[in-house]
Structure formats: structure tokens, C-alpha cells
Coordinates of C-alpha atoms in Angstrom, one line a residue:
Chain C
X1 CA 156.1 25.0 132.2
X2 CA 159.2 26.6 133.8
X3 CA 162.5 26.3 131.9
X4 CA 165.7 26.4 133.8
X5 CA 169.3 26.5 132.6
X6 CA 172.4 26.0 134.7
X7 CA 175.7 27.6 133.7
X8 CA 179.2 27.9 135.2
X9 CA 182.7 26.5 135.1
X10 CA 183.0 22.8 134.6
X11 CA 186.3 22.5 136.4
X12 CA 187.2 24.0 139.8
X13 CA 190.4 23.5 141.8
X14 CA 190.4 22.1 145.3
X15 CA 190.0 24.7 148.1
X16 CA 188.5 27.2 145.6
X17 CA 184.8 28.1 145.3
X18 CA 182.3 26.6 142.9
X19 CA 179.8 29.1 141.4
X20 CA 176.8 28.2 139.3
X21 CA 174.0 30.3 138.0
X22 CA 170.5 29.2 137.0
X23 CA 168.7 31.3 134.4
X24 CA 164.9 31.4 134.4
X25 CA 163.9 32.8 131.0
X26 CA 160.3 33.2 131.9
X27 CA 161.1 35.1 135.1
X28 CA 160.5 34.2 138.8
X29 CA 157.2 33.0 140.1
X30 CA 156.4 33.9 143.7
X31 CA 155.7 30.9 145.9
X32 CA 158.4 28.7 144.5
X33 CA 161.6 27.9 146.4
X34 CA 164.4 28.0 143.8
X35 CA 166.5 25.0 144.6
X36 CA 169.8 23.3 144.0
X37 CA 170.3 19.5 144.1
X38 CA 173.5 17.6 143.3
X39 CA 174.3 14.1 142.2
X40 CA 177.8 12.7 142.4
X41 CA 178.7 10.5 139.4
X42 CA 176.9 7.1 139.7
X43 CA 175.3 8.1 143.0
X44 CA 172.0 9.4 144.4
X45 CA 170.5 12.9 144.8
X46 CA 171.4 15.3 147.6
X47 CA 169.3 18.4 148.3
X48 CA 171.6 21.4 148.8
X49 CA 169.0 24.1 149.6
X50 CA 166.7 26.7 148.2
X51 CA 166.0 30.4 148.1
X52 CA 162.6 32.1 148.1
X53 CA 161.8 35.2 146.1
X54 CA 161.9 37.2 149.4
X55 CA 165.6 36.2 149.7
X56 CA 165.1 33.8 152.6
X57 CA 167.0 30.6 152.4
X58 CA 167.1 27.0 153.6
X59 CA 170.4 25.1 153.5
X60 CA 171.3 21.5 154.1
X61 CA 173.1 21.5 157.4
X62 CA 175.8 19.3 156.1
X63 CA 176.8 22.0 153.6
X64 CA 175.5 25.1 155.4
X65 CA 178.9 26.4 156.4
X66 CA 180.0 26.5 152.8
X67 CA 176.9 27.4 150.9
X68 CA 175.5 30.7 149.8
X69 CA 172.5 31.2 147.5
X70 CA 171.5 34.4 146.0
X71 CA 169.0 35.8 143.5
X72 CA 169.2 38.5 140.8
X73 CA 165.7 39.3 139.7
X74 CA 166.8 41.9 137.2
X75 CA 168.7 39.1 135.3
X76 CA 166.1 36.3 136.1
X77 CA 168.9 34.3 137.7
X78 CA 169.6 32.6 141.0
X79 CA 173.0 31.4 142.0
X80 CA 174.9 28.9 144.1
X81 CA 178.3 29.4 145.7
X82 CA 180.0 26.5 147.4
X83 CA 183.3 27.3 149.1
X84 CA 186.4 25.3 150.0
X85 CA 185.5 22.5 147.5
X86 CA 187.1 19.0 147.5
X87 CA 186.9 16.1 145.2
X88 CA 183.8 15.0 147.1
X89 CA 182.0 18.0 145.7
X90 CA 182.4 16.6 142.1
X91 CA 178.8 16.2 140.9
X92 CA 176.1 17.1 138.4
X93 CA 174.4 20.2 139.9
X94 CA 170.8 20.7 139.1
X95 CA 168.7 23.8 139.7
X96 CA 165.0 23.2 140.2
X97 CA 161.7 24.8 141.3
X98 CA 160.1 23.6 144.5
X99 CA 156.4 24.1 145.0
X100 CA 154.8 22.8 148.2
X101 CA 157.7 20.4 148.6
X102 CA 157.7 18.8 145.2
X103 CA 160.5 19.6 142.7
X104 CA 158.4 20.3 139.6
X105 CA 160.8 21.6 137.1
X106 CA 164.5 20.8 136.7
X107 CA 167.4 22.2 134.6
X108 CA 169.4 19.8 132.5
X109 CA 172.2 19.7 135.0
X110 CA 175.8 21.0 135.0
X111 CA 178.8 18.7 135.7
X112 CA 181.3 20.3 138.0
X113 CA 184.6 18.5 138.5
X114 CA 186.9 19.4 141.4
X115 CA 190.5 18.7 140.3
X116 CA 193.9 20.3 140.2
Chain H
X1 CA 167.3 14.2 159.3
X2 CA 164.6 11.9 157.9
X3 CA 166.2 8.9 156.2
X4 CA 164.4 7.3 153.3
X5 CA 165.3 3.7 152.5
X6 CA 164.3 2.3 149.1
X7 CA 164.0 -1.4 148.2
X8 CA 165.0 -3.3 146.3
X9 CA 168.1 -1.6 145.0
X10 CA 167.5 -3.2 141.6
X11 CA 164.4 -4.7 140.1
X12 CA 164.8 -7.0 137.1
X13 CA 161.6 -7.3 135.1
X14 CA 160.3 -7.8 131.6
X15 CA 158.1 -5.4 129.7
X16 CA 154.5 -5.8 130.6
X17 CA 155.2 -6.9 134.1
X18 CA 154.1 -5.1 137.2
X19 CA 156.8 -3.2 139.2
X20 CA 156.4 -2.5 142.9
X21 CA 159.0 -0.2 144.5
X22 CA 159.1 0.5 148.2
X23 CA 160.2 3.6 150.2
X24 CA 160.4 3.5 154.0
X25 CA 160.9 6.6 156.1
X26 CA 162.8 6.6 159.4
X27 CA 159.9 8.6 161.0
X28 CA 156.4 9.5 159.9
X29 CA 156.3 11.9 156.9
X30 CA 152.5 11.9 156.7
X31 CA 151.7 11.7 153.0
X32 CA 154.5 14.1 152.0
X33 CA 156.4 11.8 149.6
X34 CA 157.2 12.4 146.0
X35 CA 158.6 10.0 143.4
X36 CA 160.9 10.9 140.5
X37 CA 162.1 9.0 137.5
X38 CA 165.6 9.5 136.2
X39 CA 167.0 8.1 132.9
X40 CA 170.7 8.1 132.1
X41 CA 172.1 11.5 131.3
X42 CA 168.8 13.3 132.2
X43 CA 167.5 15.2 135.1
X44 CA 165.0 13.6 137.4
X45 CA 161.3 14.0 136.4
X46 CA 158.5 14.4 139.0
X47 CA 156.0 11.5 138.7
X48 CA 154.0 11.4 141.9
X49 CA 153.6 13.9 144.7
X50 CA 151.9 13.8 148.1
X51 CA 152.2 10.0 148.0
X52 CA 149.4 9.4 145.4
X53 CA 148.8 12.4 143.1
X54 CA 150.1 12.1 139.6
X55 CA 152.1 15.0 138.2
X56 CA 151.0 16.5 134.9
X57 CA 151.9 14.2 132.1
X58 CA 152.4 11.1 134.3
X59 CA 150.8 8.1 132.6
X60 CA 148.0 6.3 134.5
X61 CA 150.1 3.1 134.8
X62 CA 152.1 4.9 137.5
X63 CA 150.4 4.9 140.9
X64 CA 151.6 5.8 144.4
X65 CA 150.3 4.8 147.8
X66 CA 151.1 4.9 151.4
X67 CA 151.3 7.2 154.5
X68 CA 153.2 7.5 157.6
X69 CA 156.5 5.6 157.1
X70 CA 155.7 3.2 154.2
X71 CA 155.2 4.1 150.6
X72 CA 154.9 2.3 147.3
X73 CA 155.3 3.2 143.7
X74 CA 153.6 0.8 141.4
X75 CA 154.0 0.6 137.6
X76 CA 151.1 -1.6 136.4
X77 CA 152.6 -2.8 133.2
X78 CA 156.2 -1.8 132.3
X79 CA 156.7 0.0 129.0
X80 CA 160.2 0.1 127.4
X81 CA 160.6 3.7 128.4
X82 CA 159.9 2.9 132.1
X83 CA 163.3 1.2 132.6
X84 CA 165.1 3.8 134.7
X85 CA 166.0 4.8 138.3
X86 CA 163.3 5.9 140.7
X87 CA 163.8 8.1 143.7
X88 CA 161.5 8.9 146.6
X89 CA 161.7 12.2 148.4
X90 CA 160.1 13.6 151.5
X91 CA 158.9 17.1 152.3
X92 CA 157.7 16.5 155.9
X93 CA 160.9 18.1 157.2
X94 CA 162.3 21.3 155.8
X95 CA 165.5 19.4 155.2
X96 CA 164.4 17.6 152.0
X97 CA 165.9 14.1 151.7
X98 CA 165.9 11.5 149.0
X99 CA 166.0 7.7 149.0
X100 CA 169.1 6.0 147.4
X101 CA 167.1 4.9 144.4
X102 CA 165.7 1.8 142.8
X103 CA 166.9 0.8 139.4
X104 CA 164.3 -0.9 137.2
X105 CA 166.2 -2.9 134.6
X106 CA 165.2 -5.1 131.8
X107 CA 165.3 -8.8 132.6

């Protein structure tokens, strides 16, 4: 069982950057791709991307120009930064673990609202 | 990008009835489909992976089938806790995509 916990500001102004952190209390497990998924209110799921323990990343091309993922193994955390946000980026953001393509464990989600 | 189309959008059934949910891929994804259940205010939960393998803790009333482009999630007898939204997801392509979801509601 892997526990995940998202944290970060719940309100971000348009054109600014959204930053979220996912804490993994039990530490990182090699072989997982540490993932971010988002869900606009009342809508479906969108895969944002993931980062491996090695630091290599895969990003959704629709967001690639604005997304940066990073990992801090000393703090058992991985992070998402999304730049130049608009109202369309308002969503619940989930961190999750991906093992051979399946998203096994999820955080509880963090609602981020983009508004001035 | 592989597009997953789920049908129907909403399924209205009574407890005890059988639910059949469909997921169709825009191109072959082999057997690389997972199914998730999401209840209001909760994160999605993995139910089925690789089309037909139940995840740890998934009740036996949930079964998955299919390969190529057509996949089915079957709930053999709906329990009250099964009324939720269900999503399929593919891992055939490195760009992971989800279907738009099927809501199973109480009739």
C-alpha cells in the first residue's frame, strides 16, 4: 500500500504558475512512474504526465510546453509546476503511482482554482 | 492520441441487476486497458487492469473482458456501493488516455 498526499495553494491567479507537491511517506519505489492526473469540476480525467525515479519524464503533449515535474528524494516528494495558467486549468489535481501502465494508488486530490 | 469512447454515458439500474459498460478504442490497444471506479468527492480506484485482471481488493462481481478495440466491464449484481462513475484507461500508448466515463445510477 502506497500513501500519497497532495499539497499546495488552492487559489492561483491567471497567468501565474501552479505548484503542487505530492508527499510519499513510505518513500519512493523504483519501477513506478510518479504521476499527475487532473479532473476539471464535473468532468473526466486527464493524464498530465509522470516522472521516474531516474528523473526521466513523460508529459501530455497538450500541456508539455507548460509542465515541469521534479522529484526530491531527500524529502520523499515529487512536484508539478504548470505555468501560465488560465481558468481552464481549474481542476482537482491527483498524484498517483503508475506500475506497468495502471494507476494503482492515488492521493485524495487537491482542488486548484484559477481566479483573480 | 488514442481516443477511448465509453457507452452509455449513463446507466440506470436497480440493485441486483447486471451492469455492462463498454469502452471502445480508436485503434488497437491490445489488452492494455484498465478500469477505475470513482465515487463523489473521492479519487478514482483501480478495479481492473490489463483488460481482465482484478486489482487487489476488487470484488469478484466485477469482471473485465475484451482485446483490440472493444472492452467491457461487467458488474454481475449491483450492490448499493457500486453506484458510481467508471472510467477506462489505456496504456498501449505512452500518452495515457481515459474514456469520458459512464455513470451508473440507481433507477
